Amino acid sequence: MTDHLRLGAYLLAADPTWVRSSLLRYYARLDVLVVSVPVDGRGWTGAPVAAQTVLDLVREIDTRGIVRVVTGSWVRPDDPLAGDTAQRNDALAAVGTDVDWVLQLDTDEVLPSVEALERVLRVADERGLDAVEWPMRVLYRRLRDGGYLQVVGANGAVFHEYPAPVAVRPGARLTHCRRTGGEFLRPVVRGDVTSVQVARAPEPGEVRVELLDADEAIVHNSWARAPLSVRRKIASWGHHAGWRSTAYYWTRWWPAAWLWRGQRRMHPFEPALWPRLAAAPPGTGALLLEADR
């Protein structure tokens, strides 16, 4: 391992939300960038996705000519998460092995500090681990005044989700979406004792270390977007559950703009993961480029 970390990354061309905000945070540090594009313009459920829009945005950003485009079809309507895993494995393989780590950040995830990520990757190197997770601050709903609702703990405290690795070793084989099945580093926000995954005992293969400040957590926009965009998202994502997804949209997500103070257990398929909602701190939007909002 040299002093300079060689970094690769892949993007799945599906969701244009925050592509610029997300990619520009770490593009300058990349040696290889793979963009996985479905040739049929369809996501894992078979619903249409904005693949060409994502590719066009990435090409605008790619001033160094490091992008490799990989095409295929990963439609799996009976098991969308299998399609998710298959597409990621194909993209990961296309990055190759001439890098130290491969970043697998989704386009709706904004990493505030790539320097913090590199620091943690070196900790994972020292410990011989296969993957690195990252805490995420979940934005849930954008309000008419331009502010956001975010997920918080049951007592209203700052809350982080630790859903999946954001970096893996080159040549790894993903077993479920972004997970490898091997040992992984879970860098925890200092003082975080209430987030659901931290309150639980460590998972098999998990190495848990307090390494981060709260402002180094990823800002994740699964849901804090325009209503039409949310409907398109739930029609094509790997967790699509037919009428249950539509029911969640209308009975939980849509009313949150008005009813959030009394709502609890907000996660769409594992309710306890998102205990409640609160207004995000002023300035949350400062991480985001206006064109992406």
PDB file of C-alpha atoms in Angstrom:
ATOM      1  CA  MET A   1       0.000   0.000   0.000  1.00  0.00           C
ATOM      2  CA  THR A   2       1.427   3.360  -1.067  1.00  0.00           C
ATOM      3  CA  ASP A   3       0.892   6.712   0.606  1.00  0.00           C
ATOM      4  CA  HIS A   4      -1.493   7.569  -2.224  1.00  0.00           C
ATOM      5  CA  LEU A   5      -4.678   5.526  -2.143  1.00  0.00           C
ATOM      6  CA  ARG A   6      -5.781   4.511  -5.615  1.00  0.00           C
ATOM      7  CA  LEU A   7      -9.554   4.764  -5.648  1.00  0.00           C
ATOM      8  CA  GLY A   8     -12.068   3.384  -8.104  1.00  0.00           C
ATOM      9  CA  ALA A   9     -15.828   3.840  -8.008  1.00  0.00           C
ATOM     10  CA  TYR A  10     -18.957   2.747  -9.764  1.00  0.00           C
ATOM     11  CA  LEU A  11     -22.320   4.440 -10.250  1.00  0.00           C
ATOM     12  CA  LEU A  12     -25.617   2.865 -11.231  1.00  0.00           C
ATOM     13  CA  ALA A  13     -27.326   4.991 -13.884  1.00  0.00           C
ATOM     14  CA  ALA A  14     -30.883   5.204 -12.589  1.00  0.00           C
ATOM     15  CA  ASP A  15     -31.487   8.074 -10.168  1.00  0.00           C
ATOM     16  CA  PRO A  16     -30.392  11.590 -11.237  1.00  0.00           C
ATOM     17  CA  THR A  17     -31.151  13.130  -7.830  1.00  0.00           C
ATOM     18  CA  TRP A  18     -27.995  14.771  -6.466  1.00  0.00           C
ATOM     19  CA  VAL A  19     -25.649  13.244  -9.086  1.00  0.00           C
ATOM     20  CA  ARG A  20     -23.589  16.434  -9.195  1.00  0.00           C
ATOM     21  CA  SER A  21     -23.687  17.010  -5.449  1.00  0.00           C
ATOM     22  CA  SER A  22     -22.658  13.419  -4.799  1.00  0.00           C
ATOM     23  CA  LEU A  23     -20.012  12.778  -7.453  1.00  0.00           C
ATOM     24  CA  LEU A  24     -18.249  16.138  -7.226  1.00  0.00           C
ATOM     25  CA  ARG A  25     -17.432  15.394  -3.581  1.00  0.00           C
ATOM     26  CA  TYR A  26     -14.979  12.636  -4.542  1.00  0.00           C
ATOM     27  CA  TYR A  27     -14.482  12.690  -8.329  1.00  0.00           C
ATOM     28  CA  ALA A  28     -11.072  14.421  -8.126  1.00  0.00           C
ATOM     29  CA  ARG A  29      -9.710  11.555  -6.016  1.00  0.00           C
ATOM     30  CA  LEU A  30     -10.722   8.793  -8.452  1.00  0.00           C
ATOM     31  CA  ASP A  31      -8.491   6.850 -10.815  1.00  0.00           C
ATOM     32  CA  VAL A  32     -11.350   4.840 -12.373  1.00  0.00           C
ATOM     33  CA  LEU A  33     -15.088   5.514 -12.617  1.00  0.00           C
ATOM     34  CA  VAL A  34     -17.511   2.936 -14.017  1.00  0.00           C
ATOM     35  CA  VAL A  35     -21.077   3.901 -14.938  1.00  0.00           C
ATOM     36  CA  SER A  36     -23.466   0.953 -15.227  1.00  0.00           C
ATOM     37  CA  VAL A  37     -26.206   1.710 -17.768  1.00  0.00           C
ATOM     38  CA  PRO A  38     -29.243  -0.542 -18.419  1.00  0.00           C
ATOM     39  CA  VAL A  39     -29.549  -0.832 -22.197  1.00  0.00           C
ATOM     40  CA  ASP A  40     -33.315  -1.247 -21.926  1.00  0.00           C
ATOM     41  CA  GLY A  41     -33.731   1.832 -19.708  1.00  0.00           C
ATOM     42  CA  ARG A  42     -35.351  -0.345 -17.062  1.00  0.00           C
ATOM     43  CA  GLY A  43     -34.616  -0.772 -13.377  1.00  0.00           C
ATOM     44  CA  TRP A  44     -34.697  -3.977 -11.377  1.00  0.00           C
ATOM     45  CA  THR A  45     -38.498  -4.108 -11.198  1.00  0.00           C
ATOM     46  CA  GLY A  46     -38.858  -3.395 -14.912  1.00  0.00           C
ATOM     47  CA  ALA A  47     -39.996   0.194 -14.333  1.00  0.00           C
ATOM     48  CA  PRO A  48     -38.279   2.895 -16.437  1.00  0.00           C
ATOM     49  CA  VAL A  49     -35.302   4.747 -14.943  1.00  0.00           C
ATOM     50  CA  ALA A  50     -33.497   7.942 -15.976  1.00  0.00           C
ATOM     51  CA  ALA A  51     -30.330   6.147 -17.103  1.00  0.00           C
ATOM     52  CA  GLN A  52     -29.423   8.516 -19.946  1.00  0.00           C
ATOM     53  CA  THR A  53     -29.919  11.573 -17.737  1.00  0.00           C
ATOM     54  CA  VAL A  54     -27.490  10.160 -15.181  1.00  0.00           C
ATOM     55  CA  LEU A  55     -24.940   9.271 -17.857  1.00  0.00           C
ATOM     56  CA  ASP A  56     -25.158  12.753 -19.380  1.00  0.00           C
ATOM     57  CA  LEU A  57     -24.593  14.370 -15.983  1.00  0.00           C
ATOM     58  CA  VAL A  58     -21.600  12.148 -15.251  1.00  0.00           C
ATOM     59  CA  ARG A  59     -20.044  12.931 -18.638  1.00  0.00           C
ATOM     60  CA  GLU A  60     -20.355  16.653 -17.898  1.00  0.00           C
ATOM     61  CA  ILE A  61     -18.412  16.116 -14.682  1.00  0.00           C
ATOM     62  CA  ASP A  62     -15.805  13.770 -16.181  1.00  0.00           C
ATOM     63  CA  THR A  63     -13.243  16.329 -17.312  1.00  0.00           C
ATOM     64  CA  ARG A  64     -10.381  13.801 -17.070  1.00  0.00           C
ATOM     65  CA  GLY A  65     -11.838  11.074 -19.270  1.00  0.00           C
ATOM     66  CA  ILE A  66     -11.813   8.334 -16.627  1.00  0.00           C
ATOM     67  CA  VAL A  67     -15.364   7.047 -17.176  1.00  0.00           C
ATOM     68  CA  ARG A  68     -15.956   3.505 -18.405  1.00  0.00           C
ATOM     69  CA  VAL A  69     -19.526   2.711 -19.469  1.00  0.00           C
ATOM     70  CA  VAL A  70     -20.814  -0.810 -18.844  1.00  0.00           C
ATOM     71  CA  THR A  71     -24.155  -1.893 -20.269  1.00  0.00           C
ATOM     72  CA  GLY A  72     -26.515  -4.757 -19.551  1.00  0.00           C
ATOM     73  CA  SER A  73     -29.993  -5.649 -18.376  1.00  0.00           C
ATOM     74  CA  TRP A  74     -30.712  -6.412 -14.748  1.00  0.00           C
ATOM     75  CA  VAL A  75     -34.503  -6.602 -14.683  1.00  0.00           C
ATOM     76  CA  ARG A  76     -35.629  -9.051 -11.981  1.00  0.00           C
ATOM     77  CA  PRO A  77     -39.305  -8.306 -11.245  1.00  0.00           C
ATOM     78  CA  ASP A  78     -39.648 -11.384  -9.024  1.00  0.00           C
ATOM     79  CA  ASP A  79     -36.562 -10.490  -6.974  1.00  0.00           C
ATOM     80  CA  PRO A  80     -35.458  -6.865  -7.522  1.00  0.00           C
ATOM     81  CA  LEU A  81     -32.727  -7.090  -4.885  1.00  0.00           C
ATOM     82  CA  ALA A  82     -31.121  -9.903  -6.885  1.00  0.00           C
ATOM     83  CA  GLY A  83     -31.069  -7.526  -9.851  1.00  0.00           C
ATOM     84  CA  ASP A  84     -29.509  -4.868  -7.630  1.00  0.00           C
ATOM     85  CA  THR A  85     -26.774  -7.269  -6.517  1.00  0.00           C
ATOM     86  CA  ALA A  86     -26.110  -8.528 -10.054  1.00  0.00           C
ATOM     87  CA  GLN A  87     -25.757  -5.015 -11.489  1.00  0.00           C
ATOM     88  CA  ARG A  88     -23.400  -3.980  -8.711  1.00  0.00           C
ATOM     89  CA  ASN A  89     -21.247  -7.077  -9.179  1.00  0.00           C
ATOM     90  CA  ASP A  90     -20.936  -6.416 -12.907  1.00  0.00           C
ATOM     91  CA  ALA A  91     -19.987  -2.786 -12.239  1.00  0.00           C
ATOM     92  CA  LEU A  92     -17.527  -3.745  -9.510  1.00  0.00           C
ATOM     93  CA  ALA A  93     -15.841  -6.274 -11.804  1.00  0.00           C
ATOM     94  CA  ALA A  94     -15.544  -3.614 -14.523  1.00  0.00           C
ATOM     95  CA  VAL A  95     -13.558  -1.336 -12.196  1.00  0.00           C
ATOM     96  CA  GLY A  96     -10.803  -3.954 -12.184  1.00  0.00           C
ATOM     97  CA  THR A  97      -8.170  -4.680  -9.564  1.00  0.00           C
ATOM     98  CA  ASP A  98      -5.637  -1.908 -10.204  1.00  0.00           C
ATOM     99  CA  VAL A  99      -6.979   0.179  -7.312  1.00  0.00           C
ATOM    100  CA  ASP A 100      -6.814  -0.111  -3.527  1.00  0.00           C
ATOM    101  CA  TRP A 101     -10.525   0.408  -2.839  1.00  0.00           C
ATOM    102  CA  VAL A 102     -13.742   0.710  -4.848  1.00  0.00           C
ATOM    103  CA  LEU A 103     -16.300   3.293  -3.710  1.00  0.00           C
ATOM    104  CA  GLN A 104     -19.949   2.316  -4.088  1.00  0.00           C
ATOM    105  CA  LEU A 105     -21.804   5.475  -3.182  1.00  0.00           C
ATOM    106  CA  ASP A 106     -25.295   5.829  -4.605  1.00  0.00           C
ATOM    107  CA  THR A 107     -26.164   9.028  -6.448  1.00  0.00           C
ATOM    108  CA  ASP A 108     -28.527  10.190  -3.681  1.00  0.00           C
ATOM    109  CA  GLU A 109     -25.752  10.037  -1.061  1.00  0.00           C
ATOM    110  CA  VAL A 110     -23.547  13.066  -0.380  1.00  0.00           C
ATOM    111  CA  LEU A 111     -20.262  12.472   1.429  1.00  0.00           C
ATOM    112  CA  PRO A 112     -19.223  15.664   3.248  1.00  0.00           C
ATOM    113  CA  SER A 113     -15.522  14.759   3.547  1.00  0.00           C
ATOM    114  CA  VAL A 114     -13.570  12.485   1.237  1.00  0.00           C
ATOM    115  CA  GLU A 115     -10.557  13.133   3.487  1.00  0.00           C
ATOM    116  CA  ALA A 116     -12.394  11.464   6.373  1.00  0.00           C
ATOM    117  CA  LEU A 117     -13.204   8.501   4.143  1.00  0.00           C
ATOM    118  CA  GLU A 118      -9.570   8.073   3.121  1.00  0.00           C
ATOM    119  CA  ARG A 119      -8.530   8.249   6.778  1.00  0.00           C
ATOM    120  CA  VAL A 120     -10.958   5.456   7.663  1.00  0.00           C
ATOM    121  CA  LEU A 121      -9.940   3.369   4.650  1.00  0.00           C
ATOM    122  CA  ARG A 122      -6.400   3.371   6.024  1.00  0.00           C
ATOM    123  CA  VAL A 123      -7.729   2.063   9.342  1.00  0.00           C
ATOM    124  CA  ALA A 124      -9.439  -0.749   7.440  1.00  0.00           C
ATOM    125  CA  ASP A 125      -6.155  -1.451   5.631  1.00  0.00           C
ATOM    126  CA  GLU A 126      -4.314  -1.747   8.937  1.00  0.00           C
ATOM    127  CA  ARG A 127      -6.898  -4.230  10.194  1.00  0.00           C
ATOM    128  CA  GLY A 128      -7.080  -6.233   6.981  1.00  0.00           C
ATOM    129  CA  LEU A 129     -10.822  -5.713   6.529  1.00  0.00           C
ATOM    130  CA  ASP A 130     -12.815  -6.270   3.333  1.00  0.00           C
ATOM    131  CA  ALA A 131     -15.323  -3.420   3.417  1.00  0.00           C
ATOM    132  CA  VAL A 132     -16.103  -0.094   5.087  1.00  0.00           C
ATOM    133  CA  GLU A 133     -19.549   1.158   6.104  1.00  0.00           C
ATOM    134  CA  TRP A 134     -20.422   4.775   6.782  1.00  0.00           C
ATOM    135  CA  PRO A 135     -23.035   6.477   8.964  1.00  0.00           C
ATOM    136  CA  MET A 136     -25.824   8.204   7.110  1.00  0.00           C
ATOM    137  CA  ARG A 137     -28.098  11.038   8.150  1.00  0.00           C
ATOM    138  CA  VAL A 138     -31.438  10.308   6.495  1.00  0.00           C
ATOM    139  CA  LEU A 139     -33.439  13.142   4.959  1.00  0.00           C
ATOM    140  CA  TYR A 140     -37.085  12.126   4.728  1.00  0.00           C
ATOM    141  CA  ARG A 141     -39.229  14.964   3.373  1.00  0.00           C
ATOM    142  CA  ARG A 142     -38.581  18.344   1.815  1.00  0.00           C
ATOM    143  CA  LEU A 143     -40.953  21.023   3.039  1.00  0.00           C
ATOM    144  CA  ARG A 144     -42.501  23.899   1.143  1.00  0.00           C
ATOM    145  CA  ASP A 145     -40.283  26.435   2.901  1.00  0.00           C
ATOM    146  CA  GLY A 146     -37.178  24.681   1.495  1.00  0.00           C
ATOM    147  CA  GLY A 147     -36.292  22.971   4.764  1.00  0.00           C
ATOM    148  CA  TYR A 148     -36.095  19.249   5.364  1.00  0.00           C
ATOM    149  CA  LEU A 149     -37.385  16.653   7.776  1.00  0.00           C
ATOM    150  CA  GLN A 150     -34.795  14.130   8.891  1.00  0.00           C
ATOM    151  CA  VAL A 151     -34.918  10.865  10.825  1.00  0.00           C
ATOM    152  CA  VAL A 152     -33.996  11.203  14.520  1.00  0.00           C
ATOM    153  CA  GLY A 153     -33.854   8.895  17.507  1.00  0.00           C
ATOM    154  CA  ALA A 154     -36.847   8.041  19.669  1.00  0.00           C
ATOM    155  CA  ASN A 155     -35.868  10.823  22.084  1.00  0.00           C
ATOM    156  CA  GLY A 156     -35.287  13.347  19.296  1.00  0.00           C
ATOM    157  CA  ALA A 157     -31.490  12.975  19.421  1.00  0.00           C
ATOM    158  CA  VAL A 158     -29.255  12.953  16.345  1.00  0.00           C
ATOM    159  CA  PHE A 159     -29.667   9.644  14.573  1.00  0.00           C
ATOM    160  CA  HIS A 160     -27.559   7.751  12.064  1.00  0.00           C
ATOM    161  CA  GLU A 161     -28.249   4.726   9.937  1.00  0.00           C
ATOM    162  CA  TYR A 162     -25.508   2.234   9.073  1.00  0.00           C
ATOM    163  CA  PRO A 163     -27.057   0.376   6.128  1.00  0.00           C
ATOM    164  CA  ALA A 164     -24.237  -0.968   3.947  1.00  0.00           C
ATOM    165  CA  PRO A 165     -20.568  -0.688   2.919  1.00  0.00           C
ATOM    166  CA  VAL A 166     -19.642   2.354   0.844  1.00  0.00           C
ATOM    167  CA  ALA A 167     -16.209   0.933  -0.058  1.00  0.00           C
ATOM    168  CA  VAL A 168     -15.015  -2.608  -0.811  1.00  0.00           C
ATOM    169  CA  ARG A 169     -11.844  -4.291  -1.953  1.00  0.00           C
ATOM    170  CA  PRO A 170     -11.327  -4.592  -5.718  1.00  0.00           C
ATOM    171  CA  GLY A 171     -12.215  -8.043  -6.960  1.00  0.00           C
ATOM    172  CA  ALA A 172     -14.713  -8.570  -4.135  1.00  0.00           C
ATOM    173  CA  ARG A 173     -17.950 -10.452  -4.753  1.00  0.00           C
ATOM    174  CA  LEU A 174     -21.076  -8.808  -3.378  1.00  0.00           C
ATOM    175  CA  THR A 175     -23.524 -11.185  -1.728  1.00  0.00           C
ATOM    176  CA  HIS A 176     -26.497  -8.887  -1.107  1.00  0.00           C
ATOM    177  CA  CYS A 177     -26.704  -5.439  -2.655  1.00  0.00           C
ATOM    178  CA  ARG A 178     -23.554  -3.657  -1.339  1.00  0.00           C
ATOM    179  CA  ARG A 179     -22.563  -6.296   1.203  1.00  0.00           C
ATOM    180  CA  THR A 180     -19.638  -8.681   0.732  1.00  0.00           C
ATOM    181  CA  GLY A 181     -20.246 -11.203   3.496  1.00  0.00           C
ATOM    182  CA  GLY A 182     -16.696 -10.670   4.809  1.00  0.00           C
ATOM    183  CA  GLU A 183     -15.338  -8.684   7.736  1.00  0.00           C
ATOM    184  CA  PHE A 184     -16.161  -4.992   7.623  1.00  0.00           C
ATOM    185  CA  LEU A 185     -15.394  -1.795   9.511  1.00  0.00           C
ATOM    186  CA  ARG A 186     -18.313   0.132  10.971  1.00  0.00           C
ATOM    187  CA  PRO A 187     -16.913   3.604  11.796  1.00  0.00           C
ATOM    188  CA  VAL A 188     -19.282   5.014  14.398  1.00  0.00           C
ATOM    189  CA  VAL A 189     -20.023   8.662  15.097  1.00  0.00           C
ATOM    190  CA  ARG A 190     -18.434   9.629  18.402  1.00  0.00           C
ATOM    191  CA  GLY A 191     -20.948   9.492  21.215  1.00  0.00           C
ATOM    192  CA  ASP A 192     -23.600   7.719  19.129  1.00  0.00           C
ATOM    193  CA  VAL A 193     -25.284   5.194  21.415  1.00  0.00           C
ATOM    194  CA  THR A 194     -28.902   5.511  20.270  1.00  0.00           C
ATOM    195  CA  SER A 195     -28.843   4.692  16.551  1.00  0.00           C
ATOM    196  CA  VAL A 196     -30.460   1.316  16.010  1.00  0.00           C
ATOM    197  CA  GLN A 197     -27.477  -0.571  14.600  1.00  0.00           C
ATOM    198  CA  VAL A 198     -25.159   0.839  17.277  1.00  0.00           C
ATOM    199  CA  ALA A 199     -27.533  -0.058  20.114  1.00  0.00           C
ATOM    200  CA  ARG A 200     -27.449  -3.691  18.968  1.00  0.00           C
ATOM    201  CA  ALA A 201     -24.623  -6.146  19.561  1.00  0.00           C
ATOM    202  CA  PRO A 202     -22.056  -6.217  16.711  1.00  0.00           C
ATOM    203  CA  GLU A 203     -23.035  -8.292  13.708  1.00  0.00           C
ATOM    204  CA  PRO A 204     -20.915 -11.258  12.545  1.00  0.00           C
ATOM    205  CA  GLY A 205     -17.774  -9.862  10.922  1.00  0.00           C
ATOM    206  CA  GLU A 206     -18.380  -6.324  12.205  1.00  0.00           C
ATOM    207  CA  VAL A 207     -15.485  -4.312  13.631  1.00  0.00           C
ATOM    208  CA  ARG A 208     -16.971  -1.282  15.373  1.00  0.00           C
ATOM    209  CA  VAL A 209     -14.799   1.756  16.162  1.00  0.00           C
ATOM    210  CA  GLU A 210     -15.676   5.365  17.050  1.00  0.00           C
ATOM    211  CA  LEU A 211     -13.865   7.296  14.334  1.00  0.00           C
ATOM    212  CA  LEU A 212     -16.115  10.077  13.032  1.00  0.00           C
ATOM    213  CA  ASP A 213     -17.715  13.373  13.933  1.00  0.00           C
ATOM    214  CA  ALA A 214     -21.414  13.878  13.261  1.00  0.00           C
ATOM    215  CA  ASP A 215     -20.773  16.339  10.423  1.00  0.00           C
ATOM    216  CA  GLU A 216     -18.807  13.660   8.544  1.00  0.00           C
ATOM    217  CA  ALA A 217     -21.863  11.439   8.109  1.00  0.00           C
ATOM    218  CA  ILE A 218     -23.303  10.990   4.614  1.00  0.00           C
ATOM    219  CA  VAL A 219     -26.480  12.918   3.849  1.00  0.00           C
ATOM    220  CA  HIS A 220     -28.838  10.363   2.296  1.00  0.00           C
ATOM    221  CA  ASN A 221     -31.825  11.416   0.198  1.00  0.00           C
ATOM    222  CA  SER A 222     -33.947   8.322  -0.247  1.00  0.00           C
ATOM    223  CA  TRP A 223     -37.187  10.246   0.161  1.00  0.00           C
ATOM    224  CA  ALA A 224     -36.609  14.023   0.475  1.00  0.00           C
ATOM    225  CA  ARG A 225     -37.510  14.866  -3.095  1.00  0.00           C
ATOM    226  CA  ALA A 226     -40.501  15.948  -5.154  1.00  0.00           C
ATOM    227  CA  PRO A 227     -43.606  13.723  -4.909  1.00  0.00           C
ATOM    228  CA  LEU A 228     -43.417  12.567  -8.532  1.00  0.00           C
ATOM    229  CA  SER A 229     -39.756  11.650  -8.074  1.00  0.00           C
ATOM    230  CA  VAL A 230     -40.613   9.636  -4.959  1.00  0.00           C
ATOM    231  CA  ARG A 231     -43.304   7.714  -6.845  1.00  0.00           C
ATOM    232  CA  ARG A 232     -40.842   6.898  -9.616  1.00  0.00           C
ATOM    233  CA  LYS A 233     -38.234   5.858  -7.060  1.00  0.00           C
ATOM    234  CA  ILE A 234     -40.445   3.371  -5.243  1.00  0.00           C
ATOM    235  CA  ALA A 235     -41.607   1.891  -8.558  1.00  0.00           C
ATOM    236  CA  SER A 236     -38.060   0.921  -9.559  1.00  0.00           C
ATOM    237  CA  TRP A 237     -36.023   0.374  -6.382  1.00  0.00           C
ATOM    238  CA  GLY A 238     -34.981  -3.017  -5.047  1.00  0.00           C
ATOM    239  CA  HIS A 239     -37.360  -2.883  -2.061  1.00  0.00           C
ATOM    240  CA  HIS A 240     -40.465  -2.410  -4.195  1.00  0.00           C
ATOM    241  CA  ALA A 241     -43.358  -4.314  -2.607  1.00  0.00           C
ATOM    242  CA  GLY A 242     -46.246  -3.698  -4.975  1.00  0.00           C
ATOM    243  CA  TRP A 243     -49.330  -2.184  -3.371  1.00  0.00           C
ATOM    244  CA  ARG A 244     -47.569  -1.981   0.005  1.00  0.00           C
ATOM    245  CA  SER A 245     -45.113   0.579  -1.402  1.00  0.00           C
ATOM    246  CA  THR A 246     -47.983   2.633  -2.816  1.00  0.00           C
ATOM    247  CA  ALA A 247     -49.856   2.415   0.481  1.00  0.00           C
ATOM    248  CA  TYR A 248     -46.762   3.568   2.385  1.00  0.00           C
ATOM    249  CA  TYR A 249     -46.424   6.571   0.074  1.00  0.00           C
ATOM    250  CA  TRP A 250     -50.003   7.737   0.648  1.00  0.00           C
ATOM    251  CA  THR A 251     -50.464   6.854   4.314  1.00  0.00           C
ATOM    252  CA  ARG A 252     -47.025   7.630   5.775  1.00  0.00           C
ATOM    253  CA  TRP A 253     -44.770   9.651   3.457  1.00  0.00           C
ATOM    254  CA  TRP A 254     -47.267  12.097   1.932  1.00  0.00           C
ATOM    255  CA  PRO A 255     -48.916  13.161   5.243  1.00  0.00           C
ATOM    256  CA  ALA A 256     -45.529  13.616   6.946  1.00  0.00           C
ATOM    257  CA  ALA A 257     -45.308  17.213   5.727  1.00  0.00           C
ATOM    258  CA  TRP A 258     -48.167  18.043   8.107  1.00  0.00           C
ATOM    259  CA  LEU A 259     -48.283  15.186  10.649  1.00  0.00           C
ATOM    260  CA  TRP A 260     -44.592  14.498  11.307  1.00  0.00           C
ATOM    261  CA  ARG A 261     -44.630  15.629  14.949  1.00  0.00           C
ATOM    262  CA  GLY A 262     -46.912  12.736  15.867  1.00  0.00           C
ATOM    263  CA  GLN A 263     -45.540  10.090  13.531  1.00  0.00           C
ATOM    264  CA  ARG A 264     -43.351   7.239  14.778  1.00  0.00           C
ATOM    265  CA  ARG A 265     -41.599   4.163  13.322  1.00  0.00           C
ATOM    266  CA  MET A 266     -41.267   5.549   9.817  1.00  0.00           C
ATOM    267  CA  HIS A 267     -39.088   3.070   7.921  1.00  0.00           C
ATOM    268  CA  PRO A 268     -41.030   1.581   4.967  1.00  0.00           C
ATOM    269  CA  PHE A 269     -40.247  -2.081   5.649  1.00  0.00           C
ATOM    270  CA  GLU A 270     -38.515  -2.251   9.056  1.00  0.00           C
ATOM    271  CA  PRO A 271     -40.391   0.445  11.018  1.00  0.00           C
ATOM    272  CA  ALA A 272     -38.158   0.502  14.112  1.00  0.00           C
ATOM    273  CA  LEU A 273     -35.129   1.547  12.060  1.00  0.00           C
ATOM    274  CA  TRP A 274     -36.479   5.118  11.761  1.00  0.00           C
ATOM    275  CA  PRO A 275     -37.950   6.028  15.161  1.00  0.00           C
ATOM    276  CA  ARG A 276     -39.351   9.501  14.393  1.00  0.00           C
ATOM    277  CA  LEU A 277     -38.880  12.727  12.432  1.00  0.00           C
ATOM    278  CA  ALA A 278     -37.673  16.241  13.224  1.00  0.00           C
ATOM    279  CA  ALA A 279     -36.780  19.384  11.332  1.00  0.00           C
ATOM    280  CA  ALA A 280     -33.237  19.212   9.956  1.00  0.00           C
ATOM    281  CA  PRO A 281     -30.818  21.899  11.189  1.00  0.00           C
ATOM    282  CA  PRO A 282     -30.680  25.153   9.192  1.00  0.00           C
ATOM    283  CA  GLY A 283     -28.010  24.990   6.511  1.00  0.00           C
ATOM    284  CA  THR A 284     -28.587  21.332   5.636  1.00  0.00           C
ATOM    285  CA  GLY A 285     -29.087  22.344   2.016  1.00  0.00           C
ATOM    286  CA  ALA A 286     -25.624  23.940   1.909  1.00  0.00           C
ATOM    287  CA  LEU A 287     -24.113  20.549   0.993  1.00  0.00           C
ATOM    288  CA  LEU A 288     -26.360  20.306  -2.046  1.00  0.00           C
ATOM    289  CA  LEU A 289     -26.024  21.971  -5.403  1.00  0.00           C
ATOM    290  CA  GLU A 290     -29.051  24.013  -6.345  1.00  0.00           C
ATOM    291  CA  ALA A 291     -29.387  22.276  -9.704  1.00  0.00           C
ATOM    292  CA  ASP A 292     -29.918  18.954  -7.977  1.00  0.00           C
ATOM    293  CA  ARG A 293     -32.733  20.092  -5.672  1.00  0.00           C
TER     294      ARG A 293
END
